Coordinates of C-alpha atoms and ligand atoms in Angstrom, one line a residue:
M216 CA 26.7 -11.8 -5.0
T217 CA 24.3 -14.6 -6.1
L218 CA 24.0 -17.4 -3.6
A219 CA 23.1 -20.9 -4.7
I220 CA 20.0 -22.5 -3.3
A221 CA 19.4 -26.1 -2.4
T222 CA 15.6 -26.2 -2.6
D223 CA 13.8 -26.3 -5.9
P224 CA 11.6 -23.2 -5.6
V225 CA 8.9 -24.6 -7.9
R226 CA 8.4 -27.6 -5.6
S227 CA 7.6 -25.3 -2.7
L228 CA 4.8 -23.8 -4.7
V229 CA 2.9 -26.8 -6.2
D230 CA 0.4 -27.0 -3.3
A231 CA -0.3 -23.3 -3.1
R232 CA -3.9 -22.2 -3.3
P233 CA -4.4 -19.2 -5.6
G234 CA -5.9 -16.3 -3.7
S235 CA -5.2 -14.0 -0.8
F236 CA -4.4 -15.7 2.4
W237 CA -6.0 -12.9 4.3
L238 CA -9.4 -13.2 2.5
D239 CA -9.3 -17.0 2.9
D240 CA -10.8 -16.7 6.4
P241 CA -14.1 -18.1 7.8
A242 CA -14.5 -14.8 9.7
K243 CA -15.2 -13.0 6.4
P244 CA -18.5 -11.3 6.8
A245 CA -21.6 -12.0 4.7
P246 CA -22.1 -9.6 1.9
L247 CA -24.5 -6.7 2.3
P248 CA -27.3 -6.1 -0.2
A249 CA -26.8 -3.8 -3.3
L250 CA -28.3 -0.4 -3.5
A251 CA -31.7 -0.4 -5.3
G252 CA -34.0 2.5 -6.3
G253 CA -33.5 6.1 -5.4
Q254 CA -31.6 7.3 -2.4
H255 CA -30.4 10.6 -1.0
C256 CA -27.6 11.3 1.5
D257 CA -25.3 14.1 2.7
L258 CA -22.0 12.3 1.8
L259 CA -21.6 9.4 -0.6
V260 CA -18.3 7.5 -0.4
I261 CA -17.5 5.4 -3.5
G262 CA -15.1 2.5 -2.8
G263 CA -15.0 0.1 0.1
G264 CA -11.2 -0.3 0.7
Y265 CA -9.5 1.5 3.6
C266 CA -9.7 4.9 2.0
G267 CA -13.5 4.8 1.6
L268 CA -14.0 3.1 5.0
W269 CA -11.9 5.7 6.9
T270 CA -13.6 8.5 5.0
A271 CA -17.1 7.2 6.0
L272 CA -16.1 6.5 9.6
L273 CA -14.2 9.8 10.1
A274 CA -17.1 11.8 8.6
K275 CA -19.5 10.3 11.1
E276 CA -17.0 11.0 13.9
R277 CA -16.8 14.6 12.8
D278 CA -20.6 15.0 12.6
P279 CA -22.7 12.1 13.8
A280 CA -25.8 13.7 12.3
L281 CA -24.4 13.4 8.8
D282 CA -26.2 10.8 6.6
V283 CA -23.3 8.9 5.1
V284 CA -23.6 6.1 2.4
L285 CA -20.7 3.9 1.2
I286 CA -21.0 1.9 -2.0
E287 CA -18.6 -0.8 -3.0
A288 CA -18.5 -2.5 -6.4
Q289 CA -17.8 -6.0 -5.0
E290 CA -17.3 -6.6 -1.3
V291 CA -15.5 -4.5 1.2
G292 CA -11.8 -5.2 1.3
W293 CA -11.7 -7.6 -1.7
A294 CA -9.1 -5.5 -3.6
A295 CA -5.8 -4.0 -2.4
S296 CA -7.1 -3.6 1.2
G297 CA -7.6 -7.4 1.5
R298 CA -4.4 -8.5 -0.3
N299 CA -1.6 -6.3 1.0
G300 CA 1.4 -7.1 3.1
G301 CA -0.1 -5.5 6.2
F302 CA 2.7 -3.1 6.8
C303 CA 0.9 -0.2 8.4
E304 CA 3.5 2.5 8.1
A305 CA 3.6 6.1 9.4
S306 CA 5.2 7.3 6.2
L307 CA 2.9 9.5 4.1
T308 CA 5.6 9.9 1.4
H309 CA 6.5 6.4 0.4
G310 CA 9.5 6.5 2.7
L311 CA 12.1 8.9 4.0
A312 CA 14.2 9.3 0.8
N313 CA 11.3 10.0 -1.5
G314 CA 9.7 12.4 1.0
I315 CA 12.9 14.4 1.7
A316 CA 13.7 14.6 -2.1
R317 CA 10.3 16.0 -2.9
W318 CA 9.3 18.1 0.1
P319 CA 12.4 18.9 2.1
G320 CA 10.9 22.1 3.4
E321 CA 8.0 20.3 5.2
Y322 CA 9.5 16.9 5.7
D323 CA 9.7 17.2 9.5
Q324 CA 6.0 18.2 9.5
L325 CA 5.1 15.2 7.3
E326 CA 7.0 12.9 9.6
R327 CA 5.2 14.2 12.6
L328 CA 1.7 14.0 10.9
G329 CA 2.5 10.5 9.7
R330 CA 3.4 9.4 13.2
R331 CA 0.3 11.0 14.6
N332 CA -1.9 9.3 11.9
L333 CA -0.4 5.9 12.9
D334 CA -1.0 6.6 16.6
E335 CA -4.6 7.6 15.9
I336 CA -5.2 4.4 13.9
E337 CA -4.0 2.4 16.9
E338 CA -6.3 4.4 19.2
T339 CA -9.3 4.0 16.9
L340 CA -8.8 0.2 16.7
R341 CA -8.8 0.1 20.5
R342 CA -11.9 2.4 20.8
Y343 CA -14.0 0.2 18.4
G344 CA -12.4 -3.1 19.6
I345 CA -11.2 -4.0 16.1
D346 CA -9.1 -7.1 16.3
C347 CA -6.8 -7.1 13.3
D348 CA -3.7 -8.8 14.9
W349 CA -2.1 -5.3 15.3
E350 CA 1.6 -5.6 16.4
R351 CA 3.6 -2.3 16.6
T352 CA 6.8 -4.1 15.8
G353 CA 8.7 -1.5 13.9
S354 CA 10.6 -2.4 10.7
I355 CA 14.0 -2.8 9.3
N356 CA 15.2 -2.0 5.8
V357 CA 18.1 -4.4 5.0
A358 CA 21.0 -4.0 2.6
T359 CA 22.1 -7.1 0.7
R360 CA 24.6 -5.4 -1.5
E361 CA 27.6 -3.2 -0.7
H362 CA 26.2 -0.1 -2.5
Q363 CA 23.0 -0.4 -0.4
V364 CA 25.0 -0.3 2.8
R365 CA 26.3 3.2 1.7
E366 CA 22.7 4.2 0.9
L367 CA 21.4 3.1 4.3
R368 CA 24.2 5.1 6.0
E369 CA 23.3 8.1 4.0
A370 CA 19.6 7.6 4.9
A371 CA 20.5 7.4 8.6
R372 CA 22.4 10.7 8.3
L373 CA 19.4 12.3 6.5
A374 CA 17.0 11.0 9.1
T375 CA 19.0 12.6 11.9
R376 CA 19.0 15.9 10.0
F377 CA 15.2 15.9 9.4
G378 CA 14.2 14.8 12.9
A379 CA 13.2 11.2 11.9
E380 CA 14.1 8.3 14.2
R381 CA 16.2 5.7 12.4
E382 CA 19.0 3.4 13.7
F383 CA 21.8 2.1 11.5
L384 CA 22.6 -1.6 12.3
D385 CA 25.8 -3.2 11.1
A386 CA 25.7 -6.8 9.8
D387 CA 26.4 -8.4 13.2
Q388 CA 23.7 -6.4 14.9
L389 CA 21.2 -7.1 12.1
R390 CA 22.0 -10.9 12.0
A391 CA 21.6 -11.1 15.8
E392 CA 18.0 -9.8 15.1
V393 CA 17.2 -11.9 12.0
N394 CA 19.5 -14.5 10.8
S395 CA 20.1 -14.3 7.0
R396 CA 23.5 -14.8 5.4
T397 CA 22.5 -12.2 2.8
Y398 CA 22.3 -9.3 5.3
L399 CA 25.1 -6.7 5.2
A400 CA 23.4 -3.8 7.2
G401 CA 20.0 -2.5 8.2
L402 CA 18.1 0.7 9.0
R403 CA 15.6 0.3 11.8
D404 CA 12.5 2.4 12.3
E405 CA 11.5 1.2 15.7
H406 CA 8.1 3.0 16.1
G407 CA 7.0 3.8 12.6
T408 CA 5.4 0.5 11.6
A409 CA 2.7 -1.8 12.8
L410 CA 1.9 -5.1 11.2
V411 CA -1.8 -6.0 10.7
N412 CA -4.0 -8.6 9.2
P413 CA -5.2 -6.5 6.3
A414 CA -8.6 -8.2 5.7
K415 CA -9.5 -8.1 9.4
L416 CA -8.6 -4.4 9.4
A417 CA -11.0 -3.8 6.5
W418 CA -13.8 -5.9 8.0
G419 CA -13.3 -4.3 11.4
L420 CA -13.6 -0.8 9.8
R421 CA -16.7 -2.0 7.9
E422 CA -18.3 -3.1 11.2
A423 CA -17.3 0.2 12.9
C424 CA -18.9 2.1 10.0
L425 CA -22.1 0.1 10.4
R426 CA -22.1 0.7 14.1
V427 CA -21.9 4.5 13.8
G428 CA -24.7 4.5 11.2
V429 CA -23.0 4.5 7.8
R430 CA -25.3 2.9 5.3
V431 CA -23.1 0.4 3.4
F432 CA -24.1 -1.2 0.1
E433 CA -22.0 -3.9 -1.5
R434 CA -22.1 -5.2 -5.1
T435 CA -22.9 -1.7 -6.2
T436 CA -20.9 -0.1 -8.9
A437 CA -21.0 3.7 -9.5
T438 CA -21.1 4.3 -13.3
D439 CA -21.6 8.0 -13.6
L440 CA -21.4 11.3 -11.6
I441 CA -23.8 14.0 -12.7
P442 CA -24.0 17.4 -11.0
Q443 CA -27.7 18.3 -10.7
G444 CA -28.7 21.4 -8.8
P445 CA -27.2 21.2 -5.3
D446 CA -26.6 17.5 -5.6
I447 CA -24.3 15.1 -7.4
V448 CA -26.3 12.3 -8.8
V449 CA -24.5 8.9 -9.0
K450 CA -25.9 6.1 -11.1
T451 CA -25.4 2.5 -10.0
G452 CA -26.5 -0.8 -11.5
Y453 CA -30.0 -1.0 -9.8
G454 CA -30.4 2.6 -8.6
R455 CA -29.2 6.1 -8.3
I456 CA -28.2 8.2 -5.3
A457 CA -28.2 12.0 -5.0
A458 CA -25.6 13.3 -2.6
R459 CA -24.5 16.7 -1.4
R460 CA -20.9 15.6 -1.4
V461 CA -19.0 12.7 -2.9
A462 CA -15.7 11.2 -1.9
L463 CA -14.0 9.0 -4.4
A464 CA -11.9 6.2 -2.9
T465 CA -11.5 4.0 -6.0
N466 CA -7.7 3.5 -5.9
A467 CA -6.3 1.8 -9.1
F468 CA -9.7 1.4 -10.8
P469 CA -10.7 3.9 -13.5
S470 CA -11.6 7.2 -11.8
L471 CA -15.1 8.6 -12.3
V472 CA -13.3 11.9 -12.8
R473 CA -11.9 11.2 -16.2
R474 CA -9.2 13.9 -16.2
V475 CA -7.5 12.2 -13.2
R476 CA -7.0 8.9 -15.1
P477 CA -3.6 9.8 -16.7
Y478 CA -2.1 10.4 -13.2
V479 CA -2.3 6.7 -12.1
I480 CA -1.4 3.4 -13.6
P481 CA -2.4 0.0 -12.2
V482 CA 0.6 -2.1 -11.4
Y483 CA 0.4 -5.7 -10.2
D484 CA 2.3 -6.7 -7.1
Y485 CA 2.6 -10.3 -5.9
V486 CA 2.6 -12.0 -2.6
M487 CA 2.9 -15.5 -1.1
V488 CA 2.7 -17.1 2.4
T489 CA 4.3 -20.2 3.7
E490 CA 2.8 -22.8 6.0
P491 CA 3.3 -21.9 9.7
L492 CA 6.9 -22.3 10.8
T493 CA 7.7 -24.9 13.5
P494 CA 9.3 -23.6 16.7
E495 CA 12.6 -25.0 15.4
Q496 CA 12.3 -23.3 12.0
L497 CA 11.5 -20.0 13.7
A498 CA 14.4 -20.4 16.1
S499 CA 16.7 -20.8 13.1
I500 CA 15.9 -17.3 12.0
G501 CA 15.6 -15.6 15.4
W502 CA 13.3 -12.6 14.5
G503 CA 12.5 -12.0 18.2
S504 CA 11.0 -8.6 17.6
R505 CA 8.8 -9.9 14.8
C506 CA 9.5 -6.6 12.9
G507 CA 8.6 -6.1 9.3
L508 CA 11.4 -6.4 6.9
S509 CA 12.1 -5.1 3.4
D510 CA 15.3 -5.0 1.3
A511 CA 16.8 -1.8 0.1
G512 CA 16.8 -2.5 -3.6
N513 CA 14.8 -0.6 -6.2
L514 CA 12.9 -3.9 -6.8
F515 CA 12.5 -4.9 -3.3
H516 CA 10.9 -7.7 -1.2
Y517 CA 8.9 -7.1 1.8
Y518 CA 8.3 -9.8 4.4
R519 CA 6.9 -10.4 7.8
L520 CA 5.5 -13.0 10.2
T521 CA 1.8 -13.5 10.4
A522 CA 0.0 -14.1 13.8
D523 CA 0.3 -17.9 13.3
N524 CA 4.0 -17.6 12.4
R525 CA 3.9 -18.0 8.6
I526 CA 6.2 -15.9 6.5
L527 CA 4.5 -13.5 4.1
W528 CA 6.9 -12.8 1.3
G529 CA 6.0 -10.3 -1.5
G530 CA 7.1 -7.6 -3.9
Y531 CA 10.1 -7.6 -6.2
D532 CA 8.3 -7.8 -9.6
A533 CA 5.9 -5.0 -10.3
I534 CA 4.1 -5.6 -13.5
Y535 CA 2.2 -3.1 -15.7
H536 CA 0.1 -4.5 -18.5
Y537 CA -0.3 -2.6 -21.7
G538 CA -3.4 -0.4 -21.9
A539 CA -3.7 -0.4 -18.1
K540 CA -5.3 -3.8 -18.3
L541 CA -7.0 -5.1 -15.1
S542 CA -8.2 -8.7 -14.9
A543 CA -8.7 -11.4 -12.3
E544 CA -6.5 -13.7 -14.3
L545 CA -3.6 -11.4 -13.8
D546 CA -3.7 -12.1 -10.1
Q547 CA -1.7 -15.2 -10.7
R548 CA 1.8 -15.0 -12.3
P549 CA 3.8 -18.3 -11.9
A550 CA 7.0 -16.7 -13.3
T551 CA 7.0 -14.1 -10.5
F552 CA 6.1 -16.7 -7.8
G553 CA 9.1 -18.8 -9.0
T554 CA 11.4 -15.8 -8.7
L555 CA 10.0 -14.8 -5.3
A556 CA 10.4 -18.4 -4.0
A557 CA 14.0 -18.6 -5.3
N558 CA 14.8 -15.3 -3.5
F559 CA 13.1 -16.5 -0.4
F560 CA 15.3 -19.6 -0.1
R561 CA 18.4 -17.5 -0.9
T562 CA 17.5 -15.3 2.1
F563 CA 16.5 -18.2 4.4
P564 CA 18.2 -21.4 3.2
Q565 CA 17.6 -22.8 6.7
L566 CA 13.9 -23.1 5.7
E567 CA 14.6 -25.7 3.0
G568 CA 11.6 -27.8 2.4
I569 CA 9.0 -25.4 3.6
R570 CA 5.9 -25.0 1.4
F571 CA 3.9 -22.0 0.3
T572 CA 0.2 -22.3 0.9
H573 CA -1.2 -19.2 -0.9
T574 CA -0.1 -17.1 -3.9
W575 CA -1.9 -14.0 -5.1
G576 CA -1.5 -10.6 -6.7
G577 CA -3.2 -7.3 -6.5
V578 CA -3.1 -3.9 -8.1
I579 CA -1.5 -0.8 -6.8
D580 CA -2.3 2.7 -7.9
T581 CA 1.1 3.9 -9.0
C582 CA 1.7 7.6 -9.6
S583 CA 4.8 9.3 -10.7
R584 CA 5.7 10.8 -7.3
F585 CA 5.0 7.5 -5.5
S586 CA 2.7 9.0 -2.8
A587 CA -0.9 10.1 -2.8
F588 CA -2.2 13.2 -4.4
Y589 CA -5.5 15.0 -3.8
G590 CA -8.0 17.0 -5.7
T591 CA -11.6 18.1 -6.1
A592 CA -14.1 18.3 -9.0
A593 CA -17.6 19.7 -9.5
R594 CA -16.7 22.9 -7.8
G595 CA -15.5 21.3 -4.7
R596 CA -18.4 18.9 -4.2
V597 CA -16.4 15.8 -5.2
A598 CA -13.1 15.0 -3.7
Y599 CA -10.6 12.3 -4.6
A600 CA -7.3 10.8 -3.2
L601 CA -5.2 8.3 -5.0
G602 CA -1.7 7.3 -6.0
F603 CA -0.7 5.6 -2.8
T604 CA 1.7 3.4 -4.9
G605 CA 1.8 0.4 -2.6
L606 CA 2.0 2.3 0.7
G607 CA -1.5 3.0 1.6
V608 CA -2.5 0.9 4.6
A609 CA -2.0 3.9 7.0
A610 CA -1.8 6.8 4.5
T611 CA -5.4 6.2 3.3
R612 CA -6.6 7.4 6.7
F613 CA -4.6 10.7 6.3
A614 CA -6.0 11.0 2.8
A615 CA -9.6 10.5 4.1
Q616 CA -9.0 13.4 6.5
V617 CA -7.8 15.5 3.6
M618 CA -10.8 14.7 1.5
L619 CA -13.2 15.6 4.3
D620 CA -11.3 18.9 4.9
R621 CA -11.6 19.7 1.3
L622 CA -15.3 18.8 1.1
E623 CA -16.0 21.0 4.1
G624 CA -14.0 23.8 2.5
A625 CA -11.9 23.9 5.6
R626 CA -8.3 25.1 5.7
T627 CA -6.2 22.9 8.0
E628 CA -2.6 22.1 8.6
R629 CA -3.1 19.2 6.1
T630 CA -4.6 21.2 3.3
E631 CA -1.9 23.7 3.5
L632 CA 0.9 21.2 2.8
K633 CA 2.7 21.5 -0.4
M634 CA 2.4 17.7 -0.7
V635 CA -1.4 18.1 -0.6
R636 CA -1.6 21.1 -2.9
T637 CA 0.5 19.7 -5.7
K638 CA 0.0 16.9 -8.2
P639 CA 2.5 14.5 -9.8
L640 CA 3.2 14.5 -13.5
P641 CA 0.8 12.5 -15.6
F642 CA 1.9 9.4 -17.5
P643 CA 2.1 9.7 -21.3
P644 CA -0.4 7.8 -23.5
E645 CA 0.3 4.3 -24.9
P646 CA 2.5 3.0 -26.4
I647 CA 5.0 5.4 -24.8
R648 CA 3.6 4.7 -21.4
W649 CA 4.3 1.0 -21.6
L650 CA 7.7 1.4 -23.1
G651 CA 8.6 3.9 -20.4
V652 CA 7.5 1.6 -17.6
E653 CA 9.4 -1.4 -19.1
L654 CA 12.6 0.7 -19.7
T655 CA 12.4 1.9 -16.1
R656 CA 12.0 -1.6 -14.7
W657 CA 14.9 -2.9 -16.7
S658 CA 17.1 0.0 -15.6
L659 CA 16.1 -0.3 -12.0
A660 CA 17.0 -4.0 -12.1
R661 CA 20.5 -3.1 -13.5
A662 CA 20.9 -0.4 -10.9
D663 CA 20.2 -3.0 -8.2
S664 CA 23.0 -5.2 -9.4
D665 CA 25.8 -2.5 -9.7
G666 CA 24.5 0.5 -7.8
N667 CA 24.7 2.8 -10.9
R668 CA 21.7 4.7 -12.3
N669 CA 21.9 4.7 -16.1
L670 CA 21.2 7.7 -18.3
W671 CA 17.4 6.9 -18.4
L672 CA 17.2 6.8 -14.6
R673 CA 19.3 9.9 -14.2
G674 CA 17.0 11.7 -16.7
M675 CA 13.9 10.5 -14.7
D676 CA 15.6 11.7 -11.5
A677 CA 16.1 15.2 -13.1
L678 CA 12.4 15.3 -13.9
G679 CA 11.5 14.2 -10.4
L680 CA 10.2 10.8 -11.7
G681 CA 13.0 8.6 -10.4
F682 CA 12.1 5.8 -8.1
G683 CA 14.5 5.9 -5.1
S684 CA 15.7 9.4 -6.0
Ligands
FAD1477 C1 -0.1 -7.0 -3.2 C2 -0.1 -5.7 -2.5 C3 0.7 -5.5 -1.3 C4 0.6 -4.3 -0.7 N1 1.3 -4.1 0.5 C5 1.2 -3.0 1.2 C6 1.8 -2.9 2.5 O1 2.3 -3.8 3.1 N2 1.7 -1.7 3.2 C7 1.0 -0.6 2.6 O2 0.9 0.4 3.2 N3 0.4 -0.7 1.4 C8 0.4 -1.9 0.8 N4 -0.3 -2.0 -0.4 C9 -1.1 -0.9 -0.9 C10 -2.4 -0.8 -0.1 O3 -3.0 -2.1 0.0 C11 -3.3 0.2 -0.7 O4 -2.7 1.4 -0.9 C12 -4.6 0.4 0.0 O5 -5.2 -0.8 0.4 C13 -5.5 1.3 -0.8 O6 -6.8 1.4 -0.2 P1 -7.9 1.9 -1.1 O7 -9.2 1.9 -0.3 O8 -7.5 3.2 -1.7 O9 -8.1 0.9 -2.3 P2 -8.7 -0.5 -2.5 O10 -8.6 -1.4 -1.4 O11 -8.3 -1.0 -3.9 O12 -10.3 -0.2 -2.6 C14 -10.8 0.5 -3.7 C15 -12.3 0.0 -3.8 O13 -13.0 0.8 -4.7 C16 -13.9 0.0 -5.3 N5 -14.4 0.7 -6.5 C17 -13.6 1.1 -7.6 N6 -14.4 1.7 -8.5 C18 -15.6 1.7 -8.0 C19 -16.9 2.1 -8.6 N7 -17.0 2.8 -9.7 N8 -18.0 1.9 -7.8 C20 -17.9 1.3 -6.6 N9 -16.8 0.9 -6.1 C21 -15.7 1.0 -6.8 C22 -13.2 -1.3 -5.6 O14 -14.1 -2.4 -5.8 C23 -12.3 -1.4 -4.4 O15 -12.9 -2.3 -3.4 C24 -0.2 -3.2 -1.1 C25 -1.0 -3.4 -2.3 C26 -1.0 -4.6 -2.9 C27 -1.9 -4.8 -4.1

């Protein structure tokens, strides 16, 4: 069903400032100096997003005597960690369906470890006094098409079977919660999601790292990893650092371990926020629980309220550029913002006339199993974790623990998981890669309209590569 909209979506966008709403904050900390000259440390963490920050912080918590250095190419939190939707989710598997399809034998364990990870994040924020507008609101996945209602019912049934808490809501129950004429049903996860201000989370973790004695250098790009005797020598723009162990937390950027590169492609995801809603506008929607929302399509929107009652609205288009191109100019995509705005007003026509204040994009590290994978190089002295595929706000902390386990050579419940021991299939080289991604996107959009997975998607499902399978 396509509903007409009264507002011209483009008019709602003309005043929007390009750039992340979260990073546009006077509380942004001043940058730290770059690394210069020669340094030595026990553990070097490369990358200052959540994954690197958690790795550095947890390493110091495990052993306060450890000399830990973190280097970041630009500024802590400038990339995905300062641009995301702020859905801090317990799921380590990019959702229930993906997790159950891939690791049915250990899914209940993954669900439990994911919940514990989320609880421990909350506890850490409290312990260090990190203010990141944390709200443990839960989330609802909404169906806007009939076939999605069936899928949510099936997901509710699977959740019960695998010990995961989910509650099916019919249209009346859902609309009593959040008022949109597009809603047909919902699946609530009451405890598995917190909403955060992503940039404040990154800056808070940076401050916590500094407080426990992590040496942080910004504007410092690692260009090479060279095993040398007992150390790994890492070259940077103005210096070099010799480290006993190295953790790579470089997400969608080209990995310093070259053989890992075919496993991840950078995919652009886009987000916008509105001006703050007036009390009347908010009342017209309801949204008393302030829960995070997403729709159940393959190409889905995610949306939520910010602390000052704006609506953040993102997702839907996920764009891969030929040759894995990364560039600051790709952060803006007017065509996508137009589509997002049109879909926004279809969902909430009662907000006619509201304006968007910020539009931005960021890169996600997509892998073919849609959830992170782990590995080591240089005979166990370098660890990496990547492939979070757009669900890494909380999962990066779990990944940090896995990297530290691996670097210590420890066998833990985490390292024994099949999810941790296995890798996804790599992507093929260009031009097959680009063609494959485009064909998949086109097929997924079709599947969203009629609920049928075409031959291509069914083939991908059979290979374990199907999104939503
Ligand atoms: C638009 C958008 C919306 C999203 N929404 C959500 C959401 O709501 N919920 C969710 O769970 N996830 C979401 N994600 C995904 C989530 O943001 C990421 O999974 C998470 O931030 C990854 O953290 P990270 O530390 O691995 O990566 P990043 O934050 O990308 O950090 C990697 C860092 O490594 C640095 N780096 C790279 N190479 C080098 C080098 N050679 N030397 C030095 N430094 C280097 C980079 O400069 C960068 O700062 C979203 C992502 C995007 C882009």
